[in-house]
C-alpha positions as MATLAB code, in Angstrom:
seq = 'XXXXXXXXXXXXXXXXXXXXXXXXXXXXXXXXXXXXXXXXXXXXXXXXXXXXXXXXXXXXXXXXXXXXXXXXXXXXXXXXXXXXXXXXXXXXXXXXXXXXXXXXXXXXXXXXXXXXXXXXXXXXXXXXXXXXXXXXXXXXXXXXXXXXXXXXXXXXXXXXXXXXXXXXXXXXXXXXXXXXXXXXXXXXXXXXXXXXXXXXXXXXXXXXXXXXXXXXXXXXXXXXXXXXXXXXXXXXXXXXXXXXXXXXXXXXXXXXXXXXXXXXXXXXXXXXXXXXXXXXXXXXXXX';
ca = [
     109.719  164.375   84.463;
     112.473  163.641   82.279;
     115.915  164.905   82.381;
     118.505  165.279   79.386;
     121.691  165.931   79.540;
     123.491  167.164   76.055;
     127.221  167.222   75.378;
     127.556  169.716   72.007;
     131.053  168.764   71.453;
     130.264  164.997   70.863;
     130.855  163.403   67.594;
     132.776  166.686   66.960;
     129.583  168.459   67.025;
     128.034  167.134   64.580;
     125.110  165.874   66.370;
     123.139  169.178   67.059;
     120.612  168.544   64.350;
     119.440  165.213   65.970;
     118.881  166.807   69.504;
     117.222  169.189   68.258;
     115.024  166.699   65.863;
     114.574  164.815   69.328;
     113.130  167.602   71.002;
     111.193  168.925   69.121;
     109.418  165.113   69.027;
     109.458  165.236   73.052;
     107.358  168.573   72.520;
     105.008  167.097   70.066;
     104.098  164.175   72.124;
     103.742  166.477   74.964;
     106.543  165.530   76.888;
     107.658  167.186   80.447;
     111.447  167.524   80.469;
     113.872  169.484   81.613;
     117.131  169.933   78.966;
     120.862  171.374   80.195;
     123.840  170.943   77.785;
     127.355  170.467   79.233;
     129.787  173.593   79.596;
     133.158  171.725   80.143;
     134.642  168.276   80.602;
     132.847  166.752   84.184;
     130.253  168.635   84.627;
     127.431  166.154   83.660;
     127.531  164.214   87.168;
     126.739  167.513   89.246;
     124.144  168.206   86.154;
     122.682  164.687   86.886;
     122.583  165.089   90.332;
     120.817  168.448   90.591;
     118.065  166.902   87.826;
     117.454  164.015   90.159;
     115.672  165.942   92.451;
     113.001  166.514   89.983;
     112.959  164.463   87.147;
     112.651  159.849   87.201;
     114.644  159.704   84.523;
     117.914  161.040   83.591;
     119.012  160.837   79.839;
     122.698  161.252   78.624;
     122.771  162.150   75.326;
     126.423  162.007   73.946;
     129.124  159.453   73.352;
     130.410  156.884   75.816;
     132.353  159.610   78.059;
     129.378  161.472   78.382;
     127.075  158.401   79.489;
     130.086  158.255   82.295;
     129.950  160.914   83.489;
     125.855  160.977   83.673;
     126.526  157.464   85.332;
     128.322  159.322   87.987;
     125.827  161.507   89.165;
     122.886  159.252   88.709;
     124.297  156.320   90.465;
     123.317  155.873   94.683;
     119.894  158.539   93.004;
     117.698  155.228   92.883;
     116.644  157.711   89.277;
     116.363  155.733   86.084;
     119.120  156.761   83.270;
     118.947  156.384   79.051;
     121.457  156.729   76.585;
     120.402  158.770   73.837;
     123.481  157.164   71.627;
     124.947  160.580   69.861;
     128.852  159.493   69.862;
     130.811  157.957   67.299;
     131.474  154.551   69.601;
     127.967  154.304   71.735;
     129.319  150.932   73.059;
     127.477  150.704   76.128;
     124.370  152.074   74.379;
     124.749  148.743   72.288;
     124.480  146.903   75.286;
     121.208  147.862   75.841;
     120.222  148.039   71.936;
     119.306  150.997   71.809;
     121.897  151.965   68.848;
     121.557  152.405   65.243;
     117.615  153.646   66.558;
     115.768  156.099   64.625;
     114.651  159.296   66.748;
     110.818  158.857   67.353;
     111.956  155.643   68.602;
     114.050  156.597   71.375;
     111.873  159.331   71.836;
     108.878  156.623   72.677;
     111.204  154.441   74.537;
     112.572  157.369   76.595;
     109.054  158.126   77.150;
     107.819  154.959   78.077;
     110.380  154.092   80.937;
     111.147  150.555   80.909;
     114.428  149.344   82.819;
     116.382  146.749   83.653;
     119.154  146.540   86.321;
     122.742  147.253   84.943;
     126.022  146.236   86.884;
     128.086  149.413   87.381;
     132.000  149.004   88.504;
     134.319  151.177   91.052;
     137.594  152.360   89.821;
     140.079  152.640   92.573;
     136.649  153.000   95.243;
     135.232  155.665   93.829;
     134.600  156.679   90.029;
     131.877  154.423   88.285;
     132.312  152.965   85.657;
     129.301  151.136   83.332;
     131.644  149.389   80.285;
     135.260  148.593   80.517;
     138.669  149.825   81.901;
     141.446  148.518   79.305;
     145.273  148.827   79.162;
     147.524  148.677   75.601;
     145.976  148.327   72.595;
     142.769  149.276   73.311;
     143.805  152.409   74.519;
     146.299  153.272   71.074;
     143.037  151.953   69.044;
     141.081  154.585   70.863;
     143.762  157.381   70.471;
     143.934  157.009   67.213;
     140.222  157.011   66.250;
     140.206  159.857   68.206;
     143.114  162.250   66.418;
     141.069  164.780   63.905;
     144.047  163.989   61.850;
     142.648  160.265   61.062;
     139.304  161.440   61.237;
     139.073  160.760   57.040;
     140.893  157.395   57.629;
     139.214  153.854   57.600;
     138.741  152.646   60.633;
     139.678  148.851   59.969;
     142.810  150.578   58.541;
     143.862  151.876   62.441;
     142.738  149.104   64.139;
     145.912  147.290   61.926;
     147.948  150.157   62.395;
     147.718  150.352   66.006;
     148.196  146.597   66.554;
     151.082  146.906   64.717;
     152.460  149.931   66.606;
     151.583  148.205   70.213;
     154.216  146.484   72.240;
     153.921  144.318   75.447;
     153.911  145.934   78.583;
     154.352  143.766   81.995;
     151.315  143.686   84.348;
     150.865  142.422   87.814;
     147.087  140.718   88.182;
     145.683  139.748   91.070;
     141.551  138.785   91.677;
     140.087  136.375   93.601;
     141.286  133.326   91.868;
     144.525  134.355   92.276;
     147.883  136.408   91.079;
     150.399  136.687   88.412;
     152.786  138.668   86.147;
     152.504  138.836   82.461;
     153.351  140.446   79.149;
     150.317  141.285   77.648;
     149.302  143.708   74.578;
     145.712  143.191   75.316;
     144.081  143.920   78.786;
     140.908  144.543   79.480;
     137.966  144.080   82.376;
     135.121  144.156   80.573;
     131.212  144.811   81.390;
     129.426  145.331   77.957;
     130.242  143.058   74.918;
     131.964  145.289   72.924;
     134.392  148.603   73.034;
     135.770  151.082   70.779;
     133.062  151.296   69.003;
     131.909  148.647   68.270;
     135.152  145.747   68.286;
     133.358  142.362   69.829;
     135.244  142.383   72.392;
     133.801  138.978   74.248;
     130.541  138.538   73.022;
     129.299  136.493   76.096;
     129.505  139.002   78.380;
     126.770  140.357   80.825;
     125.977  143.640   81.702;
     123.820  142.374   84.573;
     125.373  139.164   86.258;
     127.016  141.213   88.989;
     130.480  140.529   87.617;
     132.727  141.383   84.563;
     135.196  139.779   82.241;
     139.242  140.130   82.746;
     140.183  139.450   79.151;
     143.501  139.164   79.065;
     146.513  138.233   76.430;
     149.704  136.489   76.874;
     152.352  138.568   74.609;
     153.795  135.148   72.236;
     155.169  137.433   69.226;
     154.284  139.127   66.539;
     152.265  136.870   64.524;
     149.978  136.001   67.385;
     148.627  139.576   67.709;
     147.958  139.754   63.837;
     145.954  136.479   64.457;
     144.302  137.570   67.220;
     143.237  140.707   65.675;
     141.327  138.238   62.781;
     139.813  136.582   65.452;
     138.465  139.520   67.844;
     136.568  141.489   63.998;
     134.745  137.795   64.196;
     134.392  138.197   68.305;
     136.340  134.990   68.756;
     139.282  136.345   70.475;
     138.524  134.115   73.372;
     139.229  131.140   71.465;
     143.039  131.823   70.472;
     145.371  130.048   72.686;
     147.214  132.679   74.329;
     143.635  134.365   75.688;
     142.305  133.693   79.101;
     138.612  134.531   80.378;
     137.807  135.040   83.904;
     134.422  136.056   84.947;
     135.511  137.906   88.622;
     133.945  140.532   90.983;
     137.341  142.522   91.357;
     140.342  142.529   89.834;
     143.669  144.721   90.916;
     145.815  145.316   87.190;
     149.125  147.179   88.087;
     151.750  148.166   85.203;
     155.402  147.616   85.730;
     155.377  151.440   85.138;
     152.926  154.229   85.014;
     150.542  153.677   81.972;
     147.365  155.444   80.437;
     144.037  153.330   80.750;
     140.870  154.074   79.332;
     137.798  153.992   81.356;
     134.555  154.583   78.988;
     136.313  156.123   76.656;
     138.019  158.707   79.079;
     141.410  158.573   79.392;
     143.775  158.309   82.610;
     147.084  157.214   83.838;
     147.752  155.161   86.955;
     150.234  153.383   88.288;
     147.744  150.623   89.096;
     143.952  150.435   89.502;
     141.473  148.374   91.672;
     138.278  147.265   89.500;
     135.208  146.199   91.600;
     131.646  145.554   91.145;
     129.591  148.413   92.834;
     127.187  147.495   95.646;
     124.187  149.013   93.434;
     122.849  148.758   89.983;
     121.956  151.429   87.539;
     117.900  150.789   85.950;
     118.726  151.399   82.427;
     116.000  152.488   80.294;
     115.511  150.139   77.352;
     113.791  148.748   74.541;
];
């Protein structure tokens, strides 16, 4: 049996005509599932844990914070998950390619049932994470793109406006290479290719090598971060001079105060956080 889990506030609700479109195509092919939609903020992990005692696969159908959340509940269930890509980001649904689908075709690929392993993360031991935790301008990107007052505005115009409106904070870094302090705008451990919908991030990274990237940039002025926003809407941040790369199992990021962070598109505020490959693997349904 299949399992779907619907979040009717994603994309600002205006998604509710493509669920239903789905389901209706899961009834005409004959499809057994079992359908909930989401009452409040976290409540899709207990939803995906009550499914998986019935149903192999567990489908979140929403925007990246609602594939989180699903994550949470499926993950230790040894149950299959999809992403039924609904949001306005769907970054870790591009992971898998399974945005910019038409319906009957993530209807037959939900259906069909193929997977592949996908690396999940811990957050401080315990919350899982599938896509990225990021610090700075991520985060003000995200903010922004999410205020219904900018909801009519470009979004290449608030990328530039929340680069300019960033400033260096000081982080503490330590993984298993070793430790440092540094003023950064840009931080960011990173398990799908790209984030906030759509930005290519580092385009070399793996969803499935049992590590992630720490992306991180070295605050040189004002001009740099203009030049490295060029270079990251090409996905060749990695290549400006004051970028470093390092492909790690766990990384501990700590502000010099407390600071919001985004973890798949949900946001939080920590004083520090702990970022560490999970023992187990999520089987992602895909293409």
């Amino acid at each position: 049996m299949i399992g779907i889990i619907y979040n009717p506030v994603t994309n600002s609700g205006k998604s509710a005509d493509r669920m239903k479109n789905i389901l209706s195509l899961l009834d005409a092919k004959g499809a057994e599932y079992r359908y909930v939609e989401t009452e409040r903020a976290g409540q899709a992990p207990e939803l995906a844990k009550d499914m998986s005692a019935e149903c192999d696969i567990i489908a979140a159908a929403g925007g990246d914070g609602t594939v989180f959340e699903v994550a949470n509940g499926v993950y230790g269930t040894g149950k299959k998950m999809m992403i039924i890509p609904l949001g306005s980001g769907n970054d870790i649904a591009r992971s898998v390619k399974l945005n910019d689908l038409q319906d009957e075709e993530l209807v037959d690929i939900l259906i069909a049932g193929r997977s592949r392993p996908f690396d999940c993360f811990t957050v401080n031991g315990d919350t899982i994470g599938l896509e990225f935790v990021t610090f700075n301008l991520v985060v003000n990107i995200i903010s922004m793109f999410k205020d219904p007052a900018n909801q009519s505005k470009g979004y290449g115009g608030l990328v530039f406006k929340a680069v300019r409106a960033t400033k260096p904070y000081r982080y503490h870094i330590k993984t298993e290479n070793g430790e440092y302090d540094i003023d950064s705008i840009f931080l960011t451990a990173q398990n799908t290719a790209t984030a906030g919908g759509g930005l290519p991030i580092y385009p070399a990274t793996e969803d499935d090598d049992g590590k992630f990237d720490l992306i991180v940039s070295k605050y040189t002025g004002s001009i740099r971060k203009y030049l490295n926003l060029a270079s990251l809407s090409k996905g060749k941040l990695s290549q400006q001079p004051n970028i470093t790369v390092e492909r790690v199992s766990w990384a501990e990021i700590t502000p010099a105060s407390n600071e919001k962070y985004i973890l798949d598109g949900e946001f939080f505020e920590t004083e520090g956080v702990r970022v560490e490959i999970a023992p187990e693997k999520i089987e992602m349904v895909v293409r």
